[in-house]
CSV table of C-alpha atoms and ligand atoms in Angstrom, one decimal:
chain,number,residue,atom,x,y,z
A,26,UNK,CA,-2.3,134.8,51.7
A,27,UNK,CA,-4.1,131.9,52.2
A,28,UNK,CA,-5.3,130.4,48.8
A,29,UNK,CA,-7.7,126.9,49.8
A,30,UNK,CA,-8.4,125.7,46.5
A,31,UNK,CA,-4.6,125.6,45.5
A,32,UNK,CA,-3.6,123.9,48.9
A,33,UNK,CA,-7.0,121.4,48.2
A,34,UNK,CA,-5.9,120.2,44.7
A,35,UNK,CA,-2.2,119.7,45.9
A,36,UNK,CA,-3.6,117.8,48.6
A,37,UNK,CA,-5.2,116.0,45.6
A,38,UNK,CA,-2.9,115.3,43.6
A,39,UNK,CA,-0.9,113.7,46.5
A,40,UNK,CA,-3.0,111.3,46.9
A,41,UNK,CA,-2.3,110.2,43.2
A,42,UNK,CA,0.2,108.4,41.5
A,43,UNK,CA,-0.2,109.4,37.8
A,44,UNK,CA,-1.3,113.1,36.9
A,45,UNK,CA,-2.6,113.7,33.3
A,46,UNK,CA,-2.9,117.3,32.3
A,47,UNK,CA,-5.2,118.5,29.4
A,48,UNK,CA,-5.8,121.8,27.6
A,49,UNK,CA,-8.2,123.3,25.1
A,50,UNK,CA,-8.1,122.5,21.7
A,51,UNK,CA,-6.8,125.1,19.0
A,52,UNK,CA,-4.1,125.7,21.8
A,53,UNK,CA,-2.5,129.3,22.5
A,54,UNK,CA,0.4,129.9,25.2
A,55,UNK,CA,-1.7,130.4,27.9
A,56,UNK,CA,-2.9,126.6,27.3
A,57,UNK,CA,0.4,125.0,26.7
A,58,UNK,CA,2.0,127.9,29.5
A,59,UNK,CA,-0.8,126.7,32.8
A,60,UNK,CA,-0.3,122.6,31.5
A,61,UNK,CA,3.2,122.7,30.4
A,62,UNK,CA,3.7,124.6,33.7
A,63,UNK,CA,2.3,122.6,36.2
A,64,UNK,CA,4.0,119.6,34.5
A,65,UNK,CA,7.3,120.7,35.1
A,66,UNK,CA,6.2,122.1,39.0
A,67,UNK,CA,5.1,118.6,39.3
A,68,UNK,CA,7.5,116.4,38.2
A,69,UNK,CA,10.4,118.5,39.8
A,70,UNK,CA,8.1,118.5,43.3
A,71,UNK,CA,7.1,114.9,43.3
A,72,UNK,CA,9.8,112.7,40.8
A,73,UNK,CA,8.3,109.5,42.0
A,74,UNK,CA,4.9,110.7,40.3
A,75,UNK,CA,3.9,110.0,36.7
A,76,UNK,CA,3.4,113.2,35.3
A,77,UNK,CA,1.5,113.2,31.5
A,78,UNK,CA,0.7,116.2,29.1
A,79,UNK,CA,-1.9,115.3,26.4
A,80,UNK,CA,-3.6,116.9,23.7
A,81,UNK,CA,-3.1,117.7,19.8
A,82,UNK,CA,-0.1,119.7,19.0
A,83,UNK,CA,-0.3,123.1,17.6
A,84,UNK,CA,2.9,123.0,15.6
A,85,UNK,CA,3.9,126.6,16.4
A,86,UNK,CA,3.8,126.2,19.4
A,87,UNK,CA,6.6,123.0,19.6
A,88,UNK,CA,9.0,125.6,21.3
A,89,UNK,CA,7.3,125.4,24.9
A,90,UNK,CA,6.3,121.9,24.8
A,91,UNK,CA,6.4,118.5,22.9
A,92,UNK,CA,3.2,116.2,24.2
A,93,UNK,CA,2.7,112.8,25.1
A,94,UNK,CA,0.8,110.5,23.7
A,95,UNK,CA,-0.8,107.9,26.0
A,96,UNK,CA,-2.5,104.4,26.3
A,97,UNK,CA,-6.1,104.4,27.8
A,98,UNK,CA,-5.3,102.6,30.2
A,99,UNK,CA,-3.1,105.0,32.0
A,100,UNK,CA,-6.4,106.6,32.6
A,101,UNK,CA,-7.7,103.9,34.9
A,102,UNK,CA,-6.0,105.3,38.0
A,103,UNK,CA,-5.2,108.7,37.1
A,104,UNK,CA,-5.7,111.8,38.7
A,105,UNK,CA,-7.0,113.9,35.7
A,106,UNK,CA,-5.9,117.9,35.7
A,107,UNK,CA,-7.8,120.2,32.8
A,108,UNK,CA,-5.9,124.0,32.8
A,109,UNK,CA,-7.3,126.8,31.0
A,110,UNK,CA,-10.4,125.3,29.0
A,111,UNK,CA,-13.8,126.9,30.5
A,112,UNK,CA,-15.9,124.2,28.6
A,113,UNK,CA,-15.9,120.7,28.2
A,114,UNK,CA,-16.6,120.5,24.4
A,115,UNK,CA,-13.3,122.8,23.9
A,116,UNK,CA,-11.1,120.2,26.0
A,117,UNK,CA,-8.7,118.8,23.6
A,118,UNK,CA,-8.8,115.3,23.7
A,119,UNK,CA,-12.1,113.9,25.0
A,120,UNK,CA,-10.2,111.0,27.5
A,121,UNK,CA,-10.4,113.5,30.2
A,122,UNK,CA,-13.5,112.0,31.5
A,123,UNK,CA,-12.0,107.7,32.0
A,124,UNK,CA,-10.1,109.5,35.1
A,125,UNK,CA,-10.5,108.3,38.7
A,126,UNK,CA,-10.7,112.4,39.9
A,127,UNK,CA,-11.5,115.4,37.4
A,128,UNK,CA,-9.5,119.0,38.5
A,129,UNK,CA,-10.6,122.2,36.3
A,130,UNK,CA,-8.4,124.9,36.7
A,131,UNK,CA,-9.5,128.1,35.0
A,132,UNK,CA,-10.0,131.7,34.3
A,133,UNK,CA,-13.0,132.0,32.2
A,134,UNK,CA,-16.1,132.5,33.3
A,135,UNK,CA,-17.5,129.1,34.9
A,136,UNK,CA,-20.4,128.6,32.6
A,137,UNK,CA,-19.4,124.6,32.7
A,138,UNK,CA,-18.5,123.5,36.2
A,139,UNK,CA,-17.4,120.5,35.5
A,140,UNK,CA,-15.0,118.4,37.3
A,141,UNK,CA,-15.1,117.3,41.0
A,142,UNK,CA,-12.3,120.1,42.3
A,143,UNK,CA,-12.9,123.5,40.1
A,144,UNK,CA,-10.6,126.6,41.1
A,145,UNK,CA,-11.6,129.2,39.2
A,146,UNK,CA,-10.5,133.0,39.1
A,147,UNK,CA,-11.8,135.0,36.4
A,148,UNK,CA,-9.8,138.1,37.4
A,149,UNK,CA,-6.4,136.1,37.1
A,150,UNK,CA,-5.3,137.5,33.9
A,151,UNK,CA,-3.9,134.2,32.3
A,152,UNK,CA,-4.5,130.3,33.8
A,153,UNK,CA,-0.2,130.3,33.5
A,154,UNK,CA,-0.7,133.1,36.7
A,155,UNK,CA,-2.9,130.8,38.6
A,156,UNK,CA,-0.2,128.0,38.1
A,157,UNK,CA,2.0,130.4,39.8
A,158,UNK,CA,0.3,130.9,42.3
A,159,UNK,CA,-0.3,127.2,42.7
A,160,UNK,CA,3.1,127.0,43.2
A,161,UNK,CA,3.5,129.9,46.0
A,162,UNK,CA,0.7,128.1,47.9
A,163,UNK,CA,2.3,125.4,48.0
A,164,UNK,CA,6.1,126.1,48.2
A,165,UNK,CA,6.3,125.6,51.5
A,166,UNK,CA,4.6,122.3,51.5
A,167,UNK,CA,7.3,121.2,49.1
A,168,UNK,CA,6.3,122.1,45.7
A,169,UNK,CA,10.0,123.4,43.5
A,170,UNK,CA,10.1,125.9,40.6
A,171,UNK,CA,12.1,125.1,38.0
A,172,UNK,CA,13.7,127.2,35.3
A,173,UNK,CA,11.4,125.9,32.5
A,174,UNK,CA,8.2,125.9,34.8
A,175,UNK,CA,9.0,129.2,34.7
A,176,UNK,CA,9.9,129.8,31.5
A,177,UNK,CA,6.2,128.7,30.3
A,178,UNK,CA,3.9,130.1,32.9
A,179,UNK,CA,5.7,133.7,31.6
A,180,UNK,CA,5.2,132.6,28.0
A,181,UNK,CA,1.2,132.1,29.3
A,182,UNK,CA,1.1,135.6,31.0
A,183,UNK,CA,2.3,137.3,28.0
A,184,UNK,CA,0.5,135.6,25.7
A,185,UNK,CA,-2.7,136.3,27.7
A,186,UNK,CA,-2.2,139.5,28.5
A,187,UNK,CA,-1.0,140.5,25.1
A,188,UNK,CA,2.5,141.3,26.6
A,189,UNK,CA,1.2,142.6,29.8
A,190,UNK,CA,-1.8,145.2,27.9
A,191,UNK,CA,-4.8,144.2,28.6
A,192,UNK,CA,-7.1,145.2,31.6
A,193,UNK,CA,-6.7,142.2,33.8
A,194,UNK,CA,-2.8,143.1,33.8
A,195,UNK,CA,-2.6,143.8,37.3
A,196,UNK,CA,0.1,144.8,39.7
A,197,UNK,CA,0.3,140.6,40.5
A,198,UNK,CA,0.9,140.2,37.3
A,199,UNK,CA,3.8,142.6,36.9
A,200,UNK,CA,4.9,141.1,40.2
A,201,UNK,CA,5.0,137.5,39.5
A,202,UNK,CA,6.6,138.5,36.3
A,203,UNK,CA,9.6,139.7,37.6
A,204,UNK,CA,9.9,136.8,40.1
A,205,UNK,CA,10.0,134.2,37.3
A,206,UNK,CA,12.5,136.3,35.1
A,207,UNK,CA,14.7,135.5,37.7
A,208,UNK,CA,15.0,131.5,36.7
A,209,UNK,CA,16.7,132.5,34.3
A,210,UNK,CA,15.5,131.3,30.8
A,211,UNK,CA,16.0,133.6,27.5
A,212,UNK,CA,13.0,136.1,27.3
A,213,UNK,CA,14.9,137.4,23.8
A,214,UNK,CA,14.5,133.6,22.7
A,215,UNK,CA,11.3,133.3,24.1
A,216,UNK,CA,9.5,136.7,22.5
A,217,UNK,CA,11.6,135.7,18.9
A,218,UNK,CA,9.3,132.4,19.1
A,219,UNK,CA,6.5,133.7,20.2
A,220,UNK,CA,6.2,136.9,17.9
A,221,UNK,CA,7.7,135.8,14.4
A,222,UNK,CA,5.6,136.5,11.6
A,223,UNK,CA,5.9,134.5,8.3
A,224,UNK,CA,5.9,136.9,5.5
A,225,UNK,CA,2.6,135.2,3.9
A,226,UNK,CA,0.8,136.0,7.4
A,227,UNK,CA,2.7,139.8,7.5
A,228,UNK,CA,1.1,140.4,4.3
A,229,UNK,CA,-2.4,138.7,4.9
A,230,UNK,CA,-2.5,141.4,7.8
A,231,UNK,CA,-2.6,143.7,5.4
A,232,UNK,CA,-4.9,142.9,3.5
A,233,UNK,CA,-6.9,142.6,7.0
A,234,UNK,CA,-5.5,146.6,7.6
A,235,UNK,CA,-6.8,147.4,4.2
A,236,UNK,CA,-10.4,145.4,3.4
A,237,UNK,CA,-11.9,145.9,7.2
A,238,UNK,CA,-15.5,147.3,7.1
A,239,UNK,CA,-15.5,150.1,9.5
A,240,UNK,CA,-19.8,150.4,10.6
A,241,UNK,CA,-20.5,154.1,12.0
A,242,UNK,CA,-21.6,152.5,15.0
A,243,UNK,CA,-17.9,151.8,16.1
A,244,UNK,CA,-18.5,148.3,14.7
A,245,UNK,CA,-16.6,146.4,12.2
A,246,UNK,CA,-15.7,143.1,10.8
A,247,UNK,CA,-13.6,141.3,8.3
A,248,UNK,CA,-14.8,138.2,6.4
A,249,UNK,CA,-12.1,135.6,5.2
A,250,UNK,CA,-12.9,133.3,3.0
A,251,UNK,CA,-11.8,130.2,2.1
A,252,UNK,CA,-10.3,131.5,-1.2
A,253,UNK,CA,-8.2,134.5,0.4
A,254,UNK,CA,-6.7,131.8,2.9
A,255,UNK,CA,-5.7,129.8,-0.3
A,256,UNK,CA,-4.4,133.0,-2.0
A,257,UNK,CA,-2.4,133.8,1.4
A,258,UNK,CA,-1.6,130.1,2.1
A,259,UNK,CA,-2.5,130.6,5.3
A,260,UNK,CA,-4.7,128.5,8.2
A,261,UNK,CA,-7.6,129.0,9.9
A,262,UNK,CA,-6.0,129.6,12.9
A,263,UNK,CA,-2.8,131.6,11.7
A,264,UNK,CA,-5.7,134.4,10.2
A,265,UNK,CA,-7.3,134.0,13.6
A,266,UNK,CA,-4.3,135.4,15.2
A,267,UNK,CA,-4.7,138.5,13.9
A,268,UNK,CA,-7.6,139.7,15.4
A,269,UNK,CA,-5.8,141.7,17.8
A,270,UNK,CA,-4.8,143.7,14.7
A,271,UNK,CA,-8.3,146.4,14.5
A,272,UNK,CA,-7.5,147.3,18.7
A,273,UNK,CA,-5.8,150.3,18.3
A,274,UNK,CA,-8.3,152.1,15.2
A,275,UNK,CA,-9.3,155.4,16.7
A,276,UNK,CA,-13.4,154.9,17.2
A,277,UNK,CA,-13.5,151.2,17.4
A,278,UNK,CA,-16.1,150.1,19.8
A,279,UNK,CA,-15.9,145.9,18.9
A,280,UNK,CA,-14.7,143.8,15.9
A,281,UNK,CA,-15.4,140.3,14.7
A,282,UNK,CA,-13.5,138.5,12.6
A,283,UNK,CA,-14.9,135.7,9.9
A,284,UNK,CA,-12.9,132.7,9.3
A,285,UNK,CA,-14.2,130.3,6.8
A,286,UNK,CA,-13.1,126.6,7.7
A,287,UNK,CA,-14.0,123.3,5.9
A,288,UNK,CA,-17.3,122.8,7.5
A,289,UNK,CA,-18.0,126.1,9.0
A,290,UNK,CA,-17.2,129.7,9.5
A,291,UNK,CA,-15.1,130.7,13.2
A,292,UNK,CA,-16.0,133.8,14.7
A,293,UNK,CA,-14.0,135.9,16.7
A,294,UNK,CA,-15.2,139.1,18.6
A,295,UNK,CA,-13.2,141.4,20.1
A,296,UNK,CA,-14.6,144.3,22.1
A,297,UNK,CA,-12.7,147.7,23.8
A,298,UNK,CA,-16.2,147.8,26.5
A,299,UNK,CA,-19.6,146.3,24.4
A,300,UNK,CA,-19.9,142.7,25.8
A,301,UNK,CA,-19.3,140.1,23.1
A,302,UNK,CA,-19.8,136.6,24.6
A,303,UNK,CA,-23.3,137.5,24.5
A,304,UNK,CA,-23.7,137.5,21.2
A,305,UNK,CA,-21.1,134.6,20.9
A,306,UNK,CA,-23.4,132.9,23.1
A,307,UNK,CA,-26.5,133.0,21.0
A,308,UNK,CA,-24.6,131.7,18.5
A,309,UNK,CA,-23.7,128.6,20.7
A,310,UNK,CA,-20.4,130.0,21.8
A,311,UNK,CA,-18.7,132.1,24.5
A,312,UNK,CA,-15.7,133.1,26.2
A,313,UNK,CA,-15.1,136.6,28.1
A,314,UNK,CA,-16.7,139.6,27.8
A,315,UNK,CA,-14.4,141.3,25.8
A,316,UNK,CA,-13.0,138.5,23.6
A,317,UNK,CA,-14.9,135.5,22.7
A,318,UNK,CA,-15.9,133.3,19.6
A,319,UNK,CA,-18.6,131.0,17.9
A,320,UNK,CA,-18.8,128.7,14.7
A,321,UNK,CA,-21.8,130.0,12.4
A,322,UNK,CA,-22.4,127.7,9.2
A,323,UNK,CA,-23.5,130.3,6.6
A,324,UNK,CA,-22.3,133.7,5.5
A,325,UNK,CA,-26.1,134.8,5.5
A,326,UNK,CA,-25.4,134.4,9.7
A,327,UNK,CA,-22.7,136.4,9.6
A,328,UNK,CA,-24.6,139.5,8.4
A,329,UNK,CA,-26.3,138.3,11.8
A,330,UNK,CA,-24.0,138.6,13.8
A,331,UNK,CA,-22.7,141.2,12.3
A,332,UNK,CA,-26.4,143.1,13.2
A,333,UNK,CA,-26.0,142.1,16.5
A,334,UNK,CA,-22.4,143.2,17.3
A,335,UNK,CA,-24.0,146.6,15.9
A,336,UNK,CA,-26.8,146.4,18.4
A,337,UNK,CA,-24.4,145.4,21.4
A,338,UNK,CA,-22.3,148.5,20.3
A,339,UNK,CA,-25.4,151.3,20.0
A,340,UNK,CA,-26.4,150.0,23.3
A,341,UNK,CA,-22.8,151.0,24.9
B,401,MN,MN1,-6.1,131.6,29.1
């Protein structure tokens, strides 16, 4: 299988001396999993290179991958590499652009193409599996796997697939899967990280369990204020992890989730066939059809979206 964009952007980054690889902010292991990932594929492949991951840490996520933090001026002559981020307002840390060359490598729908290379595959079911295949494009041209390569582009797939569940699970996905098991790292370790749940967050899920709003139209949504993440002692983003939660309720056409953050309120939608970026989108979001997410800046907007989730829903 040929794969040109892979074999182009290795051809690219040849060229370059220092590689800096960015991610989307608000970071999940599919982010850390593609950058973390072609980091290690990198440095084992070319050690004469300088080889950079940047961005915020999510502190949960410090098992796959401490970052580095940078001077501008290794910008000047860099090679810049942005993995899994579909937009440029969600790239974490906004240096990406003082670059000589700009790479996107994605999965999401390319409603920004930005960047002077762009590989993008929205059936890949996780950025982490486009790294991998990255890699067998270009194994014979030189590029090495590496234990924890591996061990990060599997902790992307899972975490993208929701531990190889959702529809763009394919048989690649199982496939590749198996092939980087085989480096060797601990999946037991791996899945203990990746899946603990702190009692506070165990028992804000039920409260989430308990307090949905189930609409007859196979809609519902959960609203989290500011307060109940107080009373929880939870984040933003730990109650935005458990969207997944409303997947499995028998009848449930789509689900939104309200998150109320210092200067605004996150929405996440989550869909089982209505298409949600759409109304993400008029909201100034976006993200897949089935999963995707907006900031709204009064609770009189979510009974908007809310309304038009129902209407996405009726029309399904
Ligand atoms: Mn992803």
């Amino acid at each position: 299988m040929m794969n040109e964009k892979a074999l182009e952007i290795l051809e690219t980054i040849k060229e370059f001396d220092t590689i800096i690889i960015h991610r989307h902010v608000r970071p999940d292991p599919d982010a850390y999993g593609s950058q973390g990932g072609l980091a290690e594929i990198l440095k084992a492949s070319f050690p004469e290179k300088k080889i950079y991951t940047v961005g915020k840490e999510e502190e949960s996520l410090n098992f796959l991958r401490r970052l580095d933090e940078i001077d501008d001026s290794v910008y000047e002559q860099a090679l810049v590499i942005v993995c899994d981020t579909a937009n440029q307002e969600r790239i974490c840390d906004g240096r990406y652009r003082l670059g000589k060359k700009l790479i996107k490598i994605d999965h999401h729908p390319n409603e920004d193409p930005y960047g002077d290379l762009l590989w993008v595959n929205t059936d890949a079911s996780s950025t982490s599996e486009m790294i991998y295949e990255f890699y067998l494009a270009g194994k014979e041209k030189g590029l090495i796997m590496t234990q924890e390569a591996a061990r990060l582009i599997y902790a992307g797939i899972v975490g993208d697939t929701g531990r190889f569940l959702f529809p763009r699970t394919g048989e690649k996905t199982f496939r590749y899967a198996s092939e980087l098991i085989q480096y060797g790292f601990s999946l037991t370790e791996l899945y203990d990280n990746m899946y603990r749940t702190k009692v506070n967050i165990a028992h804000l899920s039920g409260y989430v369990l308990q307090n949905f709003v189930f609409l007859p139209t196979g809609a519902a949504f959960v609203k989290i204020s500011k307060e109940l993440l107080q009373q929880y002692g939870a984040s933003p983003s730990e109650a935005s992890q458990l969207v997944s939660l409303l997947g499995n309720i028998d009848g449930m056409k789509a689900w939104v989730f309200f998150i109320e953050e210092d200067q605004e309120i996150r929405v996440r939608l989550r869909s089982k066939g209505p298409i949600v970026n759409e109304v993400a989108k008029k909201y100034g979001g976006g993200g897949h059809p089935l999963a995707a997410g907006a900031s709204i800046y009064s609770w009189d907007d979510a009974d908007r979206v809310i309304a038009d989730l129902e209407a996405v829903c009726c029309a399904t």
